């Protein structure tokens, strides 16, 4: 069993390799261990990340086949099916770490901002269900001085939106609450920078 602390360390180290352009031989080797992973899986972390094509969790953390249980959805929102996926993986495979991974210049945050500034009529109900979840994280900064600084506003909104999903996972599921209290499950937020390729973790001890 990999502890939450050790899992965080693996992710930090993997991201350091990725950011410096050195992909791990270890990760590549594990990639070839198909027979082992065909039988069972034992991911050491769960990642709830954005679908953005530039932020594939396995690559930015330099991990191999079977290492990460990844849920990707535009805007890394924690709607019921995402929470259910985290519950499933956390209770079945026993990883002790869940990371909500947002990223700079997130299109879902930008789309929500556009929608708030210029609402579209007849928008798809499905798309709206994503925007509605991101909306509070953008809306609250529109009333502040950040409204005059688009880059800063998006940056703050991305982080706030990660925080909302973290809260949802920490407090919106009996199963996860129990695992947090009794099994040392850690749920943390993080942001990937498209500019530096580095991941910054929030509020981790
Ligand atoms: Zn995104």
PDB file of N, CA and C in Angstrom, residues 7-31 44 47 54-68 70 101 192 197-199 201:
ATOM      1  N   UNK A   7       2.654   8.740  -2.322  1.00  0.00           N
ATOM      2  CA  UNK A   7       2.004   8.925  -3.627  1.00  0.00           C
ATOM      3  C   UNK A   7       2.233  10.348  -4.140  1.00  0.00           C
ATOM      4  N   UNK A   8       2.110  11.321  -3.237  1.00  0.00           N
ATOM      5  CA  UNK A   8       2.354  12.721  -3.616  1.00  0.00           C
ATOM      6  C   UNK A   8       3.786  12.901  -4.091  1.00  0.00           C
ATOM      7  N   UNK A   9       4.698  12.278  -3.369  1.00  0.00           N
ATOM      8  CA  UNK A   9       6.108  12.381  -3.721  1.00  0.00           C
ATOM      9  C   UNK A   9       6.365  11.793  -5.108  1.00  0.00           C
ATOM     10  N   UNK A  10       5.734  10.658  -5.402  1.00  0.00           N
ATOM     11  CA  UNK A  10       5.908  10.047  -6.739  1.00  0.00           C
ATOM     12  C   UNK A  10       5.413  10.982  -7.839  1.00  0.00           C
ATOM     13  N   UNK A  11       4.271  11.628  -7.567  1.00  0.00           N
ATOM     14  CA  UNK A  11       3.720  12.535  -8.574  1.00  0.00           C
ATOM     15  C   UNK A  11       4.626  13.753  -8.753  1.00  0.00           C
ATOM     16  N   UNK A  12       5.105  14.284  -7.629  1.00  0.00           N
ATOM     17  CA  UNK A  12       5.998  15.447  -7.706  1.00  0.00           C
ATOM     18  C   UNK A  12       7.266  15.101  -8.497  1.00  0.00           C
ATOM     19  N   UNK A  13       7.830  13.943  -8.197  1.00  0.00           N
ATOM     20  CA  UNK A  13       9.057  13.542  -8.884  1.00  0.00           C
ATOM     21  C   UNK A  13       8.798  13.308 -10.365  1.00  0.00           C
ATOM     22  N   UNK A  14       7.672  12.649 -10.661  1.00  0.00           N
ATOM     23  CA  UNK A  14       7.324  12.384 -12.057  1.00  0.00           C
ATOM     24  C   UNK A  14       7.147  13.673 -12.834  1.00  0.00           C
ATOM     25  N   UNK A  15       6.495  14.643 -12.207  1.00  0.00           N
ATOM     26  CA  UNK A  15       6.283  15.920 -12.890  1.00  0.00           C
ATOM     27  C   UNK A  15       7.615  16.652 -13.090  1.00  0.00           C
ATOM     28  N   UNK A  16       8.511  16.509 -12.113  1.00  0.00           N
ATOM     29  CA  UNK A  16       9.823  17.135 -12.266  1.00  0.00           C
ATOM     30  C   UNK A  16      10.541  16.547 -13.488  1.00  0.00           C
ATOM     31  N   UNK A  17      10.441  15.210 -13.646  1.00  0.00           N
ATOM     32  CA  UNK A  17      11.072  14.569 -14.814  1.00  0.00           C
ATOM     33  C   UNK A  17      10.450  15.108 -16.096  1.00  0.00           C
ATOM     34  N   UNK A  18       9.099  15.154 -16.116  1.00  0.00           N
ATOM     35  CA  UNK A  18       8.403  15.609 -17.315  1.00  0.00           C
ATOM     36  C   UNK A  18       8.773  17.053 -17.647  1.00  0.00           C
ATOM     37  N   UNK A  19       8.763  17.923 -16.606  1.00  0.00           N
ATOM     38  CA  UNK A  19       9.012  19.351 -16.837  1.00  0.00           C
ATOM     39  C   UNK A  19      10.433  19.585 -17.333  1.00  0.00           C
ATOM     40  N   UNK A  20      11.359  18.690 -16.920  1.00  0.00           N
ATOM     41  CA  UNK A  20      12.742  18.891 -17.362  1.00  0.00           C
ATOM     42  C   UNK A  20      13.050  18.098 -18.630  1.00  0.00           C
ATOM     43  N   UNK A  21      12.034  17.470 -19.191  1.00  0.00           N
ATOM     44  CA  UNK A  21      12.215  16.782 -20.471  1.00  0.00           C
ATOM     45  C   UNK A  21      12.841  15.409 -20.361  1.00  0.00           C
ATOM     46  N   UNK A  22      12.959  14.872 -19.152  1.00  0.00           N
ATOM     47  CA  UNK A  22      13.547  13.539 -18.970  1.00  0.00           C
ATOM     48  C   UNK A  22      12.443  12.552 -18.627  1.00  0.00           C
ATOM     49  N   UNK A  23      11.991  11.800 -19.612  1.00  0.00           N
ATOM     50  CA  UNK A  23      10.973  10.793 -19.325  1.00  0.00           C
ATOM     51  C   UNK A  23      11.645   9.597 -18.678  1.00  0.00           C
ATOM     52  N   UNK A  24      10.897   8.967 -17.748  1.00  0.00           N
ATOM     53  CA  UNK A  24      11.492   7.899 -16.965  1.00  0.00           C
ATOM     54  C   UNK A  24      11.541   6.568 -17.703  1.00  0.00           C
ATOM     55  N   UNK A  25      12.669   5.868 -17.563  1.00  0.00           N
ATOM     56  CA  UNK A  25      12.750   4.515 -18.115  1.00  0.00           C
ATOM     57  C   UNK A  25      11.810   3.600 -17.354  1.00  0.00           C
ATOM     58  N   UNK A  26      11.704   3.894 -16.083  1.00  0.00           N
ATOM     59  CA  UNK A  26      10.859   3.101 -15.209  1.00  0.00           C
ATOM     60  C   UNK A  26       9.414   3.091 -15.695  1.00  0.00           C
ATOM     61  N   UNK A  27       8.933   4.269 -16.016  1.00  0.00           N
ATOM     62  CA  UNK A  27       7.559   4.388 -16.488  1.00  0.00           C
ATOM     63  C   UNK A  27       7.394   3.631 -17.807  1.00  0.00           C
ATOM     64  N   UNK A  28       8.405   3.740 -18.675  1.00  0.00           N
ATOM     65  CA  UNK A  28       8.334   3.036 -19.951  1.00  0.00           C
ATOM     66  C   UNK A  28       8.360   1.536 -19.758  1.00  0.00           C
ATOM     67  N   UNK A  29       9.175   1.099 -18.789  1.00  0.00           N
ATOM     68  CA  UNK A  29       9.258  -0.325 -18.504  1.00  0.00           C
ATOM     69  C   UNK A  29       7.903  -0.845 -18.043  1.00  0.00           C
ATOM     70  N   UNK A  30       7.329  -0.085 -17.127  1.00  0.00           N
ATOM     71  CA  UNK A  30       6.048  -0.524 -16.594  1.00  0.00           C
ATOM     72  C   UNK A  30       5.004  -0.615 -17.704  1.00  0.00           C
ATOM     73  N   UNK A  31       5.208   0.242 -18.690  1.00  0.00           N
ATOM     74  CA  UNK A  31       4.310   0.242 -19.825  1.00  0.00           C
ATOM     75  C   UNK A  31       4.294  -1.125 -20.504  1.00  0.00           C
ATOM     76  N   UNK A  44      -1.796   3.892  -7.655  1.00  0.00           N
ATOM     77  CA  UNK A  44      -1.429   4.491  -6.353  1.00  0.00           C
ATOM     78  C   UNK A  44      -2.067   5.858  -6.140  1.00  0.00           C
ATOM     79  N   UNK A  47      -6.717  10.607 -10.193  1.00  0.00           N
ATOM     80  CA  UNK A  47      -6.624  11.980 -10.672  1.00  0.00           C
ATOM     81  C   UNK A  47      -7.959  12.368 -11.311  1.00  0.00           C
ATOM     82  N   UNK A  54      -3.881  19.014 -23.749  1.00  0.00           N
ATOM     83  CA  UNK A  54      -2.505  19.318 -23.357  1.00  0.00           C
ATOM     84  C   UNK A  54      -2.180  18.881 -21.933  1.00  0.00           C
ATOM     85  N   UNK A  55      -3.181  18.241 -21.257  1.00  0.00           N
ATOM     86  CA  UNK A  55      -2.957  17.883 -19.848  1.00  0.00           C
ATOM     87  C   UNK A  55      -3.271  16.414 -19.539  1.00  0.00           C
ATOM     88  N   UNK A  56      -2.658  15.477 -20.267  1.00  0.00           N
ATOM     89  CA  UNK A  56      -2.887  14.063 -19.934  1.00  0.00           C
ATOM     90  C   UNK A  56      -2.119  13.699 -18.656  1.00  0.00           C
ATOM     91  N   UNK A  57      -2.837  13.249 -17.652  1.00  0.00           N
ATOM     92  CA  UNK A  57      -2.227  13.047 -16.328  1.00  0.00           C
ATOM     93  C   UNK A  57      -1.034  12.088 -16.377  1.00  0.00           C
ATOM     94  N   UNK A  58      -1.178  10.978 -17.112  1.00  0.00           N
ATOM     95  CA  UNK A  58      -0.090   9.984 -17.120  1.00  0.00           C
ATOM     96  C   UNK A  58       1.198  10.593 -17.666  1.00  0.00           C
ATOM     97  N   UNK A  59       1.054  11.493 -18.619  1.00  0.00           N
ATOM     98  CA  UNK A  59       2.254  12.081 -19.226  1.00  0.00           C
ATOM     99  C   UNK A  59       2.837  13.188 -18.346  1.00  0.00           C
ATOM    100  N   UNK A  60       1.983  14.101 -17.844  1.00  0.00           N
ATOM    101  CA  UNK A  60       2.558  15.211 -17.066  1.00  0.00           C
ATOM    102  C   UNK A  60       3.108  14.734 -15.718  1.00  0.00           C
ATOM    103  N   UNK A  61       2.668  13.552 -15.269  1.00  0.00           N
ATOM    104  CA  UNK A  61       3.246  12.989 -14.032  1.00  0.00           C
ATOM    105  C   UNK A  61       4.242  11.874 -14.348  1.00  0.00           C
ATOM    106  N   UNK A  62       4.509  11.645 -15.623  1.00  0.00           N
ATOM    107  CA  UNK A  62       5.459  10.619 -16.060  1.00  0.00           C
ATOM    108  C   UNK A  62       5.215   9.270 -15.377  1.00  0.00           C
ATOM    109  N   UNK A  63       4.007   8.772 -15.532  1.00  0.00           N
ATOM    110  CA  UNK A  63       3.652   7.482 -14.925  1.00  0.00           C
ATOM    111  C   UNK A  63       3.300   6.463 -16.008  1.00  0.00           C
ATOM    112  N   UNK A  64       3.356   5.208 -15.623  1.00  0.00           N
ATOM    113  CA  UNK A  64       3.131   4.140 -16.598  1.00  0.00           C
ATOM    114  C   UNK A  64       1.766   3.490 -16.477  1.00  0.00           C
ATOM    115  N   UNK A  65       1.616   2.433 -17.258  1.00  0.00           N
ATOM    116  CA  UNK A  65       0.379   1.662 -17.294  1.00  0.00           C
ATOM    117  C   UNK A  65       0.031   1.130 -15.900  1.00  0.00           C
ATOM    118  N   UNK A  66      -1.193   1.366 -15.469  1.00  0.00           N
ATOM    119  CA  UNK A  66      -1.618   0.809 -14.184  1.00  0.00           C
ATOM    120  C   UNK A  66      -1.290   1.677 -12.973  1.00  0.00           C
ATOM    121  N   UNK A  67      -0.609   2.809 -13.182  1.00  0.00           N
ATOM    122  CA  UNK A  67      -0.195   3.635 -12.029  1.00  0.00           C
ATOM    123  C   UNK A  67      -1.284   4.583 -11.532  1.00  0.00           C
ATOM    124  N   UNK A  68      -2.044   5.151 -12.475  1.00  0.00           N
ATOM    125  CA  UNK A  68      -3.016   6.176 -12.100  1.00  0.00           C
ATOM    126  C   UNK A  68      -4.420   5.794 -12.549  1.00  0.00           C
ATOM    127  N   UNK A  70      -7.522   7.564 -13.734  1.00  0.00           N
ATOM    128  CA  UNK A  70      -7.747   8.939 -14.192  1.00  0.00           C
ATOM    129  C   UNK A  70      -9.177   9.161 -14.664  1.00  0.00           C
ATOM    130  N   UNK A 101      -6.915  17.985 -10.621  1.00  0.00           N
ATOM    131  CA  UNK A 101      -5.885  18.665 -11.406  1.00  0.00           C
ATOM    132  C   UNK A 101      -6.490  19.671 -12.384  1.00  0.00           C
ATOM    133  N   UNK A 192      -1.785  22.562 -13.108  1.00  0.00           N
ATOM    134  CA  UNK A 192      -0.721  22.358 -14.090  1.00  0.00           C
ATOM    135  C   UNK A 192      -0.563  23.637 -14.899  1.00  0.00           C
ATOM    136  N   UNK A 197       5.049  23.728 -17.593  1.00  0.00           N
ATOM    137  CA  UNK A 197       4.861  22.271 -17.507  1.00  0.00           C
ATOM    138  C   UNK A 197       4.987  21.753 -16.078  1.00  0.00           C
ATOM    139  N   UNK A 198       4.904  22.649 -15.116  1.00  0.00           N
ATOM    140  CA  UNK A 198       5.022  22.234 -13.716  1.00  0.00           C
ATOM    141  C   UNK A 198       3.661  22.182 -13.039  1.00  0.00           C
ATOM    142  N   UNK A 199       3.519  21.205 -12.132  1.00  0.00           N
ATOM    143  CA  UNK A 199       2.297  21.077 -11.332  1.00  0.00           C
ATOM    144  C   UNK A 199       2.558  21.638  -9.942  1.00  0.00           C
ATOM    145  N   UNK A 201       0.978  21.828  -6.206  1.00  0.00           N
ATOM    146  CA  UNK A 201      -0.048  21.252  -5.323  1.00  0.00           C
ATOM    147  C   UNK A 201      -0.485  22.284  -4.297  1.00  0.00           C
TER     148      UNK A 201
END
